[in-house]
Structure formats: C-alpha cells, structure tokens
Tab-separated table of C-alpha atoms in Angstrom:
chain	number	residue	atom	x	y	z
A	6	MET	CA	-0.001	0.005	0.001
A	7	LEU	CA	1.270	3.461	-0.882
A	8	LYS	CA	2.009	5.874	1.895
A	9	ARG	CA	-0.162	8.944	2.075
A	10	ALA	CA	2.637	11.305	1.032
A	11	GLN	CA	3.091	9.318	-2.197
A	12	TRP	CA	-0.443	9.706	-3.504
A	13	PHE	CA	-2.093	12.608	-1.726
A	14	ASP	CA	-0.872	15.427	-3.982
A	15	LEU	CA	-1.875	13.453	-7.071
A	16	ALA	CA	-5.392	13.010	-5.712
A	17	ARG	CA	-5.763	16.777	-5.214
A	18	HIS	CA	-5.632	17.628	-8.919
A	19	LEU	CA	-8.796	15.952	-10.168
A	20	ASP	CA	-10.621	19.020	-11.471
A	21	TRP	CA	-12.414	18.798	-14.783
A	22	GLN	CA	-14.254	21.271	-16.931
A	23	PRO	CA	-17.946	20.369	-17.314
A	24	SER	CA	-18.908	20.118	-20.964
A	25	TYR	CA	-22.689	19.758	-20.780
A	26	VAL	CA	-23.441	22.858	-18.634
A	27	SER	CA	-21.652	26.015	-17.683
A	28	GLU	CA	-19.647	26.046	-14.474
A	29	LYS	CA	-22.080	28.577	-12.985
A	30	GLU	CA	-24.981	26.154	-13.628
A	31	ALA	CA	-23.087	23.164	-12.225
A	32	PHE	CA	-22.297	25.052	-8.991
A	33	PRO	CA	-25.243	27.345	-8.225
A	34	ASP	CA	-24.987	30.122	-5.629
A	35	VAL	CA	-27.078	28.497	-2.892
A	36	PRO	CA	-25.014	25.338	-2.315
A	37	ALA	CA	-21.720	26.796	-3.552
A	38	GLY	CA	-21.964	29.967	-1.463
A	39	GLN	CA	-21.250	33.600	-2.054
A	40	PRO	CA	-19.227	35.065	-3.616
A	41	TRP	CA	-19.181	32.621	-6.497
A	42	LEU	CA	-15.632	32.150	-7.689
A	43	PRO	CA	-14.575	30.703	-11.050
A	44	ARG	CA	-12.462	27.548	-11.231
A	45	GLU	CA	-9.269	29.496	-11.818
A	46	GLU	CA	-9.616	31.116	-8.393
A	47	TRP	CA	-9.738	27.700	-6.692
A	48	SER	CA	-6.937	26.045	-8.650
A	49	ALA	CA	-4.173	27.067	-6.241
A	50	TRP	CA	-6.259	26.563	-3.090
A	51	ASP	CA	-4.794	24.131	-0.571
A	52	GLU	CA	-6.602	23.112	2.597
A	53	PRO	CA	-4.476	23.132	5.760
A	54	PHE	CA	-6.174	20.136	7.412
A	55	ARG	CA	-5.562	17.289	5.024
A	56	THR	CA	-6.817	13.919	6.163
A	57	THR	CA	-7.622	10.583	4.627
A	58	TYR	CA	-10.616	8.451	5.446
A	59	ALA	CA	-8.490	6.017	7.464
A	60	GLU	CA	-7.025	8.888	9.500
A	61	TYR	CA	-10.511	10.339	10.043
A	62	VAL	CA	-11.827	6.995	11.314
A	63	ALA	CA	-8.855	6.556	13.658
A	64	THR	CA	-9.291	10.078	15.047
A	65	GLN	CA	-13.034	9.585	15.564
A	66	HIS	CA	-12.334	6.305	17.362
A	67	GLU	CA	-9.960	8.099	19.734
A	68	LYS	CA	-12.571	10.795	20.398
A	69	GLU	CA	-15.299	8.230	21.075
A	70	SER	CA	-13.001	6.299	23.428
A	71	ALA	CA	-12.351	9.486	25.383
A	72	LEU	CA	-16.081	10.259	25.468
A	73	PHE	CA	-16.915	6.804	26.800
A	74	ALA	CA	-14.264	7.196	29.486
A	75	VAL	CA	-15.862	10.471	30.597
A	76	GLN	CA	-19.285	8.852	30.601
A	77	GLU	CA	-17.997	6.036	32.779
A	78	ALA	CA	-16.419	8.501	35.181
A	79	ALA	CA	-19.558	10.665	35.356
A	80	GLY	CA	-21.732	7.733	36.266
A	81	ARG	CA	-25.015	6.210	35.246
A	82	PRO	CA	-28.556	7.630	35.482
A	83	ASP	CA	-29.119	5.620	38.664
A	84	ASP	CA	-26.238	7.516	40.266
A	85	PHE	CA	-28.039	10.809	39.658
A	86	ARG	CA	-31.226	9.538	41.253
A	87	GLN	CA	-29.340	9.055	44.525
A	88	LEU	CA	-28.128	12.665	44.675
A	89	PRO	CA	-29.826	15.215	46.940
A	90	ARG	CA	-32.736	17.051	45.340
A	91	GLU	CA	-31.140	20.462	46.049
A	92	TRP	CA	-28.021	19.508	44.099
A	93	LEU	CA	-30.088	18.399	41.107
A	94	SER	CA	-31.987	21.701	41.188
A	95	ALA	CA	-28.693	23.600	41.123
A	96	VAL	CA	-27.514	21.554	38.131
A	97	LYS	CA	-30.773	22.270	36.293
A	98	LEU	CA	-30.439	25.979	36.983
A	99	HIS	CA	-26.833	25.936	35.769
A	100	THR	CA	-27.640	24.100	32.533
A	101	ALA	CA	-30.609	26.383	31.831
A	102	THR	CA	-28.856	29.730	32.339
A	103	LEU	CA	-25.168	29.499	31.423
A	104	PRO	CA	-25.578	28.245	27.837
A	105	LEU	CA	-27.750	31.278	27.068
A	106	ALA	CA	-25.037	33.613	28.353
A	107	GLU	CA	-22.398	31.751	26.342
A	108	PHE	CA	-24.567	31.976	23.238
A	109	ALA	CA	-25.018	35.711	23.729
A	110	ALA	CA	-21.255	36.116	24.145
A	111	VAL	CA	-20.592	34.243	20.905
A	112	ILE	CA	-23.085	36.391	18.991
A	113	GLY	CA	-21.473	39.526	20.467
A	114	ASN	CA	-18.005	38.356	19.416
A	115	LEU	CA	-19.225	37.558	15.905
A	116	ARG	CA	-20.775	41.012	15.558
A	117	ALA	CA	-17.603	42.636	16.841
A	118	ALA	CA	-15.473	40.630	14.410
A	119	ARG	CA	-17.630	41.624	11.495
C-alpha cells in the first residue's frame, strides 16, 4: 500500500471542466456559497487540514474512546437519582442559564469581528 505522502498530492488535482453545462450552472450560488468564484480562483487553493478516510476513522475512534471514558467517570442515570434534590436543582439551573449567556457572548463576538 502506498504511503499517504506518495499519492495525496496526485489526488488533489482531479478538477475537470464540465462540458454539458456552464460552471455557474453546475455550482449554483445556494449550495456553492457567495461570492461565487470561477475555477481558476480555486486552482491554487490548498486546505491546511488534510486527512484521509483512514485517519478520520482513527481520530473519531480516539474521540469516542475518550467520550466513553468520561461517561464512565460521570456515572449512570441511577447515580443521579441518589443525589440530593437540592443539588439536582442547582444543576438544572446551571444548565438552563449558562448556555444562554455563552450563546449571547458568541453572537457579540461575531458582531464585533464583522
């Protein structure tokens, strides 16, 4: 099997010119986004986060393993039923109020960046 470095750059140059429709028709504004750029503008584009399917699957497996470890450490639903009612009320209040403040902060940062 070839190593990634041996084939990856070759797989990046697979552009073709559509012959049955114009490029604008093949890539309409709604799914392609705005501003619409012709093929020549994209020819030198190079994404910084290159990954293969095998690398993606391995990374996702690592993430899921870490998630399952956190779930095991946090406990099961039966564990939460044994907690004091006051503590559960505090958790509910926390989860109901802080995400809204975080969301508002993100929107504020996006507006400031624009």
